[in-house]
């Protein structure tokens, strides 16, 4: 769908690494260009016209995000540099103040590094304990397994909505309901889910949500931290500085602004935030349901075709998302990725930042194809044709 | 290609005379363990293990073949020449023997590091032994 909107697709490129980052449509590029060319001033000034326009556009993006995830207030939306920063702010700025010795933090072995390492550090610093929800046979998370892993000491459940290697979609709403009945906070890593599914934070009822602009047609270096208002009020700002203070006189008299500016110290990524707003409006025009349905159909098409190749080992046949992880028998994944690159097919090889997943799946590294709505059946056909002949791969991979 | 399919000395060792170093590539997933035995200023043996792509594996194998028997200084000279070749500088082709197979690798910028990966590890060990 909508291939013509993407300048990168004007060349004969087959881009199948959307889990890493997505391509940018012309309207997002134009929106950023327009800021730099016609009203390139700082935010939070408003003393002159172009600065006032910056504030209007910047806050319009916040409203666009709020509406997109159905958050109740604009104060729920904090702009960050991306999912990683958002998750670190949650762990360091909020939970560090309330987690105590022997409290338990529950994650899974298939989380991305960004949803593992901030919790590891929190556990080290607070004497808390890391626990893992056991995964089902297809590496899925079920509510039953969450119930088994929860103890009276569990304080946090931090999960990706969709994981970045297995691509499984978690029953977040049900998990959150159960968690809240047991006074457990739920942190949702939406990096791989928000770009591909309609996300309604009030329906899911999660306490925090983190996601990135660049994985959903937006610019790099921008992301969102969503939090329930009463929780965000209690986040210690990690960065202090301009824009976020009300007044200060000496170390004992520092007064900070209200949300959301309190958590956005310094000159923000103005162009990025404005571009992000445009990206969301672009996705909304296509429709998140259309995107989801299209990707599911394309995934099925891809899986059916890839399954006909005997020398492929697909790790996540059953998965729900546009992510397909696989290996070519006896060929190192990176060599296959280099081979595909020769034919302008971009896929990812490696452990995909999910380093504790290895033992769980029994595969140390793999190739990953991750789809978005601008991929087509002919992209899949090209991939399949290149993978069909194993001798050709071996001959051409150097 | 043979050096990839059947690389020389691909095994680990627990023997005490061997010095161990891990060398890995931060931008990809190559991860090599090298074991080097140096006696009387000479490289007596090298073996390796780990997960690596075809370029890294074959480059390690050729490196092992060419470095065994060399003194530390000779080996350092060899490595310097190999590095120069990868960086498109002047180098001594004769000295590198089979390793000149990688002379075109600069055209694939992202694979240059794969070819150099084992040398990075060995370099560290040799520098330590030369002090």
Coordinates of C-alpha atoms in Angstrom, one line a residue:
Chain A
X1 CA 0.0 0.0 0.0
X2 CA 1.0 3.7 -0.5
X3 CA 4.4 2.8 -2.0
X4 CA 4.3 6.1 -4.0
X5 CA 4.5 8.1 -0.8
X6 CA 8.1 6.9 -0.1
X7 CA 11.0 8.4 -1.9
X8 CA 13.3 5.5 -0.8
X9 CA 11.0 3.1 -2.7
X10 CA 11.5 5.0 -6.0
X11 CA 14.7 2.9 -6.4
X12 CA 14.5 -0.8 -6.7
X13 CA 15.1 -1.3 -3.0
X14 CA 13.4 -4.1 -1.1
X15 CA 13.3 -3.0 2.5
X16 CA 12.4 -5.7 5.0
X17 CA 13.9 -4.3 8.2
X18 CA 11.0 -2.3 9.5
X19 CA 11.5 -3.7 13.0
X20 CA 14.7 -1.7 13.1
X21 CA 13.4 1.5 11.6
X22 CA 10.8 2.4 8.9
X23 CA 11.1 4.5 5.8
X24 CA 9.7 8.1 5.8
X25 CA 6.9 9.3 3.6
X26 CA 7.4 12.5 1.6
X27 CA 4.9 14.4 3.8
X28 CA 7.0 13.8 6.9
X29 CA 10.2 14.9 5.1
X30 CA 8.4 18.0 3.8
X31 CA 7.0 18.9 7.3
X32 CA 10.5 18.8 8.8
X33 CA 11.9 20.7 5.9
X34 CA 9.2 23.3 6.3
X35 CA 10.2 23.9 9.9
X36 CA 13.9 24.4 9.1
X37 CA 13.1 26.6 6.1
X38 CA 10.3 28.8 7.2
X39 CA 9.9 28.9 11.1
X40 CA 13.1 27.6 12.5
X41 CA 12.9 29.2 16.0
X42 CA 13.1 27.8 19.5
X43 CA 10.0 26.6 21.5
X44 CA 8.6 28.1 24.7
X45 CA 9.3 31.7 23.6
X46 CA 6.4 33.1 21.7
X47 CA 7.7 36.7 21.6
X48 CA 7.7 36.7 17.9
X49 CA 5.5 35.1 15.2
X50 CA 7.7 32.2 14.1
X51 CA 8.4 31.2 17.6
X52 CA 4.7 31.2 18.4
X53 CA 4.2 29.0 15.4
X54 CA 6.8 26.5 16.8
X55 CA 4.8 26.2 20.0
X56 CA 1.6 25.8 18.1
X57 CA 3.0 23.0 15.9
X58 CA 4.9 21.3 18.8
X59 CA 1.8 21.2 20.9
X60 CA -0.3 20.1 18.0
X61 CA 1.9 17.0 17.8
X62 CA 1.3 16.4 21.5
X63 CA -2.5 16.5 20.8
X64 CA -2.0 14.2 17.8
X65 CA -0.2 11.7 20.0
X66 CA -2.8 12.0 22.8
X67 CA -5.6 11.3 20.4
X68 CA -3.7 8.5 18.6
X69 CA -3.3 6.4 21.8
X70 CA -6.5 7.8 23.4
X71 CA -4.8 9.3 26.4
X72 CA -7.1 11.4 28.6
X73 CA -5.0 14.5 28.9
X74 CA -2.1 16.2 27.0
X75 CA -0.2 16.1 30.3
X76 CA 0.0 12.3 29.8
X77 CA 2.3 12.7 26.8
X78 CA 6.0 13.4 27.4
X79 CA 8.3 13.7 24.4
X80 CA 11.6 11.8 24.8
X81 CA 14.3 10.7 22.5
X82 CA 12.7 7.3 22.0
X83 CA 11.5 4.1 23.7
X84 CA 14.9 3.6 25.4
X85 CA 14.9 7.0 27.1
X86 CA 11.2 6.6 28.0
X87 CA 11.8 3.2 29.7
X88 CA 14.9 4.5 31.5
X89 CA 12.9 7.5 32.8
X90 CA 10.2 5.1 34.1
X91 CA 12.7 2.8 35.9
X92 CA 15.1 5.5 37.1
X93 CA 12.7 8.4 37.7
X94 CA 9.7 6.6 39.1
X95 CA 10.4 3.1 40.3
X96 CA 13.7 3.8 41.9
X97 CA 11.9 5.8 44.6
X98 CA 9.4 3.0 45.5
X99 CA 11.0 -0.3 44.8
X100 CA 12.4 -2.0 47.9
X101 CA 14.6 -4.9 48.7
X102 CA 13.2 -8.3 47.6
X103 CA 10.5 -6.7 45.5
X104 CA 10.1 -8.6 42.2
X105 CA 10.3 -7.3 38.7
X106 CA 8.7 -9.5 36.1
X107 CA 9.7 -9.6 32.5
X108 CA 10.3 -12.3 29.9
X109 CA 13.3 -13.7 28.1
X110 CA 12.2 -12.3 24.8
X111 CA 12.3 -8.6 25.7
X112 CA 14.5 -6.1 23.9
X113 CA 17.6 -4.9 25.7
X114 CA 15.8 -1.6 26.4
X115 CA 13.2 -3.4 28.4
X116 CA 15.8 -5.5 30.2
X117 CA 18.8 -3.4 31.2
X118 CA 17.0 -0.5 32.9
X119 CA 15.3 -3.2 35.1
X120 CA 18.6 -5.0 35.8
X121 CA 20.0 -1.8 37.0
X122 CA 17.0 -1.0 39.1
X123 CA 17.2 -4.5 40.6
X124 CA 20.9 -4.0 41.4
X125 CA 20.4 -0.6 43.0
X126 CA 17.3 -1.4 45.0
X127 CA 18.1 -5.1 45.9
X128 CA 15.0 -6.2 43.9
X129 CA 14.8 -9.5 42.1
X130 CA 14.4 -10.1 38.4
X131 CA 11.9 -12.9 37.5
X132 CA 10.8 -14.2 34.1
X133 CA 7.3 -15.2 33.0
X134 CA 7.7 -18.7 31.6
X135 CA 6.9 -18.8 27.8
X136 CA 4.6 -21.2 26.1
X137 CA 5.7 -23.6 23.4
X138 CA 5.7 -21.0 20.6
X139 CA 7.4 -18.6 23.0
X140 CA 4.1 -16.9 23.8
X141 CA 3.0 -15.2 27.0
X142 CA -0.3 -16.3 28.5
X143 CA -2.3 -14.8 31.3
X144 CA -2.0 -18.2 33.1
X145 CA 1.7 -18.1 33.0
X146 CA 1.7 -14.5 34.3
X147 CA -0.4 -15.7 37.2
X148 CA 2.0 -18.5 37.9
X149 CA 5.0 -16.1 38.0
X150 CA 3.4 -13.5 40.2
X151 CA 4.1 -13.6 43.9
X152 CA 3.0 -11.3 46.8
X153 CA 6.4 -9.5 46.2
X154 CA 5.8 -8.7 42.5
X155 CA 5.7 -4.9 42.0
X156 CA 6.3 -4.4 38.2
X157 CA 5.4 -6.3 35.1
X158 CA 7.2 -4.9 32.1
X159 CA 6.4 -6.3 28.7
X160 CA 6.6 -5.6 25.0
X161 CA 3.2 -5.5 23.3
X162 CA 4.8 -7.3 20.4
X163 CA 8.3 -8.7 20.7
X164 CA 11.0 -7.8 18.2
X165 CA 12.3 -11.3 17.4
X166 CA 9.4 -13.7 18.0
X167 CA 6.8 -11.1 17.0
X168 CA 4.2 -12.5 19.4
X169 CA 1.4 -10.2 20.6
X170 CA 0.8 -10.3 24.3
X171 CA -2.7 -10.2 26.0
X172 CA -1.8 -6.8 27.7
X173 CA -5.3 -5.9 28.6
X174 CA -6.0 -9.1 30.5
X175 CA -2.5 -9.1 32.1
X176 CA -3.0 -5.5 33.3
X177 CA -6.4 -6.2 34.8
X178 CA -4.9 -9.1 36.8
X179 CA -1.9 -7.0 37.7
X180 CA -3.9 -4.2 39.0
X181 CA -6.1 -6.5 41.1
X182 CA -2.8 -7.5 42.8
X183 CA -1.4 -3.9 43.1
X184 CA 1.2 -4.5 40.4
X185 CA 2.3 -1.7 38.0
X186 CA 2.3 -2.5 34.3
X187 CA 4.9 -1.0 31.9
X188 CA 4.2 -1.5 28.2
X189 CA 7.1 -1.4 25.7
X190 CA 5.2 -0.4 22.6
X191 CA 8.2 0.0 20.2
X192 CA 7.0 -2.9 18.0
X193 CA 3.3 -2.7 18.7
X194 CA 2.2 0.9 18.5
X195 CA 3.3 1.3 14.8
X196 CA 1.3 -1.8 13.8
X197 CA -1.9 -1.9 16.0
X198 CA -4.5 0.5 17.3
X199 CA -3.3 1.3 20.8
X200 CA -5.8 2.6 23.4
X201 CA -4.1 3.3 26.7
X202 CA -7.4 3.8 28.6
X203 CA -8.8 0.5 27.3
X204 CA -5.5 -1.4 28.1
X205 CA -5.2 0.5 31.4
X206 CA -1.4 0.2 31.4
X207 CA 0.4 2.5 33.8
X208 CA 3.2 3.5 31.4
X209 CA 3.7 3.1 27.7
X210 CA 6.9 3.8 25.7
X211 CA 7.3 4.0 21.9
X212 CA 9.4 5.5 19.2
X213 CA 8.6 7.7 16.2
X214 CA 11.1 6.3 13.8
X215 CA 9.5 2.8 13.8
X216 CA 6.2 4.4 12.6
X217 CA 7.3 6.6 9.6
X218 CA 8.5 9.4 11.8
X219 CA 12.0 10.8 12.3
X220 CA 14.7 9.3 14.5
X221 CA 15.5 10.7 17.9
X222 CA 11.9 11.2 19.0
X223 CA 9.7 9.0 21.2
X224 CA 6.9 9.1 23.8
X225 CA 6.6 8.4 27.4
X226 CA 2.9 8.0 28.3
X227 CA 2.0 7.7 31.9
X228 CA -1.1 8.0 34.1
X229 CA -1.1 11.5 35.4
X230 CA -0.7 10.8 39.1
X231 CA 2.3 8.5 38.3
X232 CA 4.0 11.0 36.0
X233 CA 3.6 13.6 38.7
X234 CA 5.9 11.5 40.8
X235 CA 8.6 11.0 38.2
X236 CA 11.8 12.7 39.2
X237 CA 13.1 14.5 36.2
X238 CA 16.5 13.0 35.3
X239 CA 17.4 16.2 33.4
X240 CA 17.1 19.6 35.0
X241 CA 17.7 22.7 33.0
X242 CA 16.0 25.2 30.8
X243 CA 12.3 25.2 30.0
X244 CA 11.3 22.9 32.8
X245 CA 11.9 25.2 35.8
X246 CA 9.5 27.8 37.2
X247 CA 12.1 29.7 39.2
X248 CA 15.2 29.1 41.2
X249 CA 17.3 31.1 43.6
X250 CA 19.5 28.7 45.5
X251 CA 19.8 24.9 45.9
X252 CA 17.0 24.9 48.4
X253 CA 14.6 26.9 46.3
X254 CA 14.0 25.2 42.9
X255 CA 10.5 25.3 41.6
X256 CA 9.6 23.2 38.6
X257 CA 7.0 23.6 36.0
X258 CA 3.9 21.4 35.7
X259 CA 3.6 18.4 33.4
X260 CA 4.4 17.8 30.6
X261 CA 7.2 20.5 30.3
X262 CA 8.7 19.5 33.7
X263 CA 10.0 16.3 32.1
X264 CA 11.2 17.9 28.9
X265 CA 14.3 19.9 29.9
X266 CA 16.4 21.7 27.4
X267 CA 15.5 22.6 23.8
X268 CA 13.5 19.6 22.6
X269 CA 13.9 17.9 19.2
X270 CA 11.5 20.4 17.7
X271 CA 11.8 19.3 14.1
X272 CA 11.5 15.6 15.2
X273 CA 8.3 16.2 17.3
X274 CA 6.7 18.2 14.5
X275 CA 7.6 15.5 12.0
X276 CA 6.3 12.8 14.3
X277 CA 2.9 14.5 14.5
X278 CA 2.7 14.5 10.7
X279 CA 3.7 10.8 10.6
X280 CA 0.9 9.9 13.0
X281 CA -1.6 11.9 10.9
X282 CA -0.4 10.1 7.8
X283 CA -0.9 6.7 9.5
X284 CA -4.3 7.7 10.7
X285 CA -5.3 8.6 7.2
X286 CA -4.4 5.0 6.1
X287 CA -6.1 3.7 9.2
X288 CA -4.4 1.5 11.8
X289 CA -6.9 -1.3 11.2
X290 CA -6.1 -1.3 7.5
X291 CA -2.4 -1.5 8.4
X292 CA -2.9 -4.4 10.7
X293 CA -5.1 -6.4 8.3
X294 CA -2.8 -5.7 5.4
X295 CA 0.3 -6.9 7.3
X296 CA -1.5 -10.0 8.6
X297 CA -2.4 -10.9 5.0
X298 CA 1.1 -10.3 3.8
X299 CA 2.6 -12.3 6.6
X300 CA 0.5 -15.2 5.7
X301 CA 1.5 -14.9 2.1
X302 CA 5.2 -14.8 3.1
X303 CA 5.0 -17.7 5.6
X304 CA 3.1 -20.0 3.0
X305 CA 5.8 -19.3 0.5
X306 CA 8.8 -19.6 2.8
X307 CA 7.5 -22.9 4.2
X308 CA 8.0 -24.4 0.7
X309 CA 11.8 -23.9 1.0
X310 CA 13.1 -27.1 2.7
X311 CA 16.5 -25.6 3.8
X312 CA 14.8 -22.9 5.9
X313 CA 14.1 -23.1 9.6
X314 CA 11.4 -20.6 10.6
X315 CA 11.5 -19.8 14.3
X316 CA 8.1 -18.2 14.6
X317 CA 5.7 -19.7 12.2
X318 CA 2.8 -19.1 14.5
X319 CA 3.4 -15.5 15.3
X320 CA 0.8 -12.7 14.9
X321 CA 2.9 -9.8 13.6
X322 CA 4.9 -8.9 10.5
X323 CA 8.1 -10.3 12.0
X324 CA 9.5 -13.5 10.6
X325 CA 12.7 -15.0 12.1
X326 CA 14.5 -17.8 10.3
X327 CA 17.8 -19.4 9.4
X328 CA 19.1 -21.1 6.3
X329 CA 20.4 -24.5 7.3
X330 CA 24.2 -24.5 8.1
X331 CA 24.8 -20.9 6.8
X332 CA 25.6 -18.2 9.2
X333 CA 22.8 -15.6 9.3
X334 CA 25.0 -12.7 8.6
X335 CA 26.4 -14.3 5.4
X336 CA 22.8 -14.7 4.1
X337 CA 22.1 -11.1 4.9
X338 CA 25.1 -10.0 3.0
X339 CA 24.0 -12.2 0.1
X340 CA 20.5 -10.7 0.0
X341 CA 22.1 -7.2 0.2
X342 CA 23.8 -7.9 -3.1
X343 CA 20.3 -8.0 -4.6
X344 CA 19.2 -4.9 -2.7
X345 CA 17.1 -6.8 -0.2
X346 CA 17.6 -5.4 3.3
X347 CA 17.1 -7.8 6.2
X348 CA 18.6 -8.0 9.6
X349 CA 20.9 -10.7 11.0
X350 CA 21.9 -11.2 14.5
X351 CA 20.4 -11.6 18.0
X352 CA 18.3 -8.4 17.5
X353 CA 19.2 -6.9 20.9
X354 CA 17.4 -9.8 22.6
X355 CA 20.4 -11.4 24.1
X356 CA 18.7 -13.4 26.9
X357 CA 16.4 -15.0 24.3
X358 CA 19.1 -17.3 23.0
X359 CA 18.7 -20.1 25.5
X360 CA 15.0 -19.9 25.4
X361 CA 14.7 -20.5 21.7
X362 CA 17.9 -22.5 21.3
X363 CA 19.1 -20.4 18.4
X364 CA 21.9 -17.9 19.0
X365 CA 21.2 -15.7 16.0
X366 CA 18.8 -15.5 13.0
X367 CA 17.7 -13.5 10.0
X368 CA 14.7 -11.3 10.6
X369 CA 12.3 -10.0 8.0
X370 CA 9.9 -7.4 9.4
X371 CA 7.1 -6.0 7.3
X372 CA 5.3 -2.8 7.1
X373 CA 2.3 -1.7 5.0
X374 CA 4.4 -0.5 2.0
X375 CA 5.8 -4.0 1.5
X376 CA 4.2 -6.0 -1.2
X377 CA 3.7 -9.6 -2.4
X378 CA 6.3 -9.0 -5.1
X379 CA 8.9 -8.1 -2.3
X380 CA 8.2 -11.5 -0.8
X381 CA 8.4 -13.2 -4.2
X382 CA 11.9 -11.6 -4.7
X383 CA 13.0 -12.8 -1.3
X384 CA 11.7 -16.3 -1.8
X385 CA 13.4 -16.6 -5.2
X386 CA 16.7 -15.5 -3.7
X387 CA 16.4 -18.0 -0.8
X388 CA 15.2 -21.0 -2.9
X389 CA 18.6 -22.0 -4.3
X390 CA 20.9 -22.9 -1.5
X391 CA 23.9 -23.5 -3.8
X392 CA 23.4 -20.0 -5.2
X393 CA 23.5 -18.5 -1.7
X394 CA 26.7 -20.4 -0.9
X395 CA 28.3 -19.4 -4.1
X396 CA 27.3 -15.7 -3.9
X397 CA 27.6 -14.9 -0.2
X398 CA 31.2 -13.9 -0.3
Chain B
X1 CA 36.1 -20.9 0.4
X2 CA 38.0 -24.0 1.7
X3 CA 39.2 -21.9 4.6
X4 CA 35.6 -21.2 5.5
X5 CA 34.3 -24.8 5.1
X6 CA 37.2 -26.4 6.8
X7 CA 39.1 -23.8 8.7
X8 CA 42.5 -24.6 10.2
X9 CA 42.7 -25.3 14.0
X10 CA 39.1 -24.7 14.8
X11 CA 39.0 -26.0 18.4
X12 CA 39.4 -24.7 21.9
X13 CA 42.3 -25.5 24.2
X14 CA 42.6 -25.6 28.0
X15 CA 46.4 -25.9 27.9
X16 CA 48.1 -23.4 30.2
X17 CA 50.8 -22.3 27.7
X18 CA 48.1 -20.7 25.5
X19 CA 47.1 -17.1 25.9
X20 CA 43.4 -16.4 25.4
X21 CA 41.6 -13.4 23.9
X22 CA 38.0 -12.8 22.8
X23 CA 37.5 -10.5 19.8
X24 CA 34.1 -9.4 18.6
X25 CA 32.5 -7.1 16.2
X26 CA 30.2 -4.5 17.9
X27 CA 28.3 -3.8 14.7
X28 CA 27.6 -7.4 13.9
X29 CA 27.5 -10.8 15.6
X30 CA 30.9 -12.2 14.9
X31 CA 32.4 -13.5 18.1
X32 CA 35.8 -15.3 18.1
X33 CA 37.9 -16.8 20.9
X34 CA 41.6 -17.0 20.0
X35 CA 44.2 -19.2 21.8
X36 CA 47.8 -18.4 21.1
X37 CA 51.0 -20.2 22.2
X38 CA 54.1 -18.1 22.1
X39 CA 57.5 -19.5 23.1
X40 CA 60.9 -17.9 22.8
X41 CA 59.5 -14.9 20.9
X42 CA 57.9 -17.2 18.3
X43 CA 54.3 -18.1 17.6
X44 CA 54.1 -21.9 18.1
X45 CA 50.4 -22.4 17.6
X46 CA 47.1 -20.6 17.3
X47 CA 43.6 -22.1 17.5
X48 CA 40.2 -20.5 17.6
X49 CA 36.5 -21.1 18.2
X50 CA 33.3 -19.1 18.1
X51 CA 30.5 -17.9 15.9
X52 CA 31.5 -15.9 12.8
X53 CA 30.6 -15.3 9.2
X54 CA 32.4 -16.7 6.2
X55 CA 34.7 -13.8 5.8
X56 CA 35.8 -13.8 9.5
X57 CA 36.2 -17.5 9.6
X58 CA 38.2 -17.9 6.5
X59 CA 40.3 -14.8 7.4
X60 CA 41.1 -16.4 10.8
X61 CA 42.1 -19.7 9.1
X62 CA 44.4 -18.0 6.7
X63 CA 45.9 -15.8 9.4
X64 CA 46.6 -18.9 11.5
X65 CA 48.3 -20.6 8.6
X66 CA 50.5 -17.7 7.9
X67 CA 51.4 -16.6 11.4
X68 CA 52.5 -19.9 12.9
X69 CA 56.3 -20.1 13.0
X70 CA 56.7 -16.3 12.8
X71 CA 58.5 -14.2 15.4
X72 CA 56.5 -11.6 17.2
X73 CA 58.1 -8.9 15.1
X74 CA 57.5 -10.7 11.9
X75 CA 53.9 -11.3 12.8
X76 CA 53.4 -7.6 13.6
X77 CA 54.9 -6.7 10.3
X78 CA 52.6 -9.1 8.6
X79 CA 49.5 -7.7 10.4
X80 CA 50.5 -4.2 9.6
X81 CA 50.7 -5.1 5.9
X82 CA 47.3 -6.8 6.0
X83 CA 45.8 -3.7 7.6
X84 CA 47.4 -1.5 5.0
X85 CA 45.9 -3.7 2.3
X86 CA 42.4 -3.3 3.8
X87 CA 42.9 0.4 4.0
X88 CA 44.0 0.6 0.3
X89 CA 47.5 1.8 1.3
X90 CA 50.8 0.4 -0.2
X91 CA 51.6 -3.0 1.1
X92 CA 53.9 -6.0 0.5
X93 CA 51.9 -8.4 -1.5
X94 CA 54.5 -11.2 -1.2
X95 CA 54.5 -11.2 2.5
X96 CA 50.7 -11.7 2.8
X97 CA 50.5 -14.8 0.5
X98 CA 47.0 -16.2 0.5
X99 CA 45.6 -13.3 2.6
X100 CA 45.6 -11.1 -0.5
X101 CA 42.3 -12.8 -1.3
X102 CA 40.8 -10.0 0.8
X103 CA 42.3 -7.1 -1.1
X104 CA 39.0 -6.3 -2.8
X105 CA 37.1 -6.3 0.5
X106 CA 37.3 -2.5 0.9
X107 CA 34.6 -2.3 -1.7
X108 CA 32.2 -3.8 0.9
X109 CA 32.9 -1.4 3.7
X110 CA 30.8 -3.4 6.2
X111 CA 32.8 -6.6 5.7
X112 CA 36.2 -5.0 6.1
X113 CA 35.9 -5.4 9.8
X114 CA 35.0 -9.0 9.5
X115 CA 38.2 -9.7 7.7
X116 CA 40.3 -7.8 10.2
X117 CA 38.5 -9.2 13.3
X118 CA 41.0 -12.0 14.1
X119 CA 43.9 -9.7 13.6
X120 CA 42.6 -7.3 16.1
X121 CA 42.7 -10.0 18.8
X122 CA 46.1 -11.3 17.8
X123 CA 47.5 -7.7 17.7
X124 CA 46.6 -7.2 21.3
X125 CA 48.2 -10.5 22.4
X126 CA 51.4 -9.7 20.4
X127 CA 51.7 -6.2 21.8
X128 CA 51.4 -7.6 25.3
X129 CA 54.1 -10.0 24.7
X130 CA 56.4 -7.5 23.1
X131 CA 56.5 -5.2 26.1

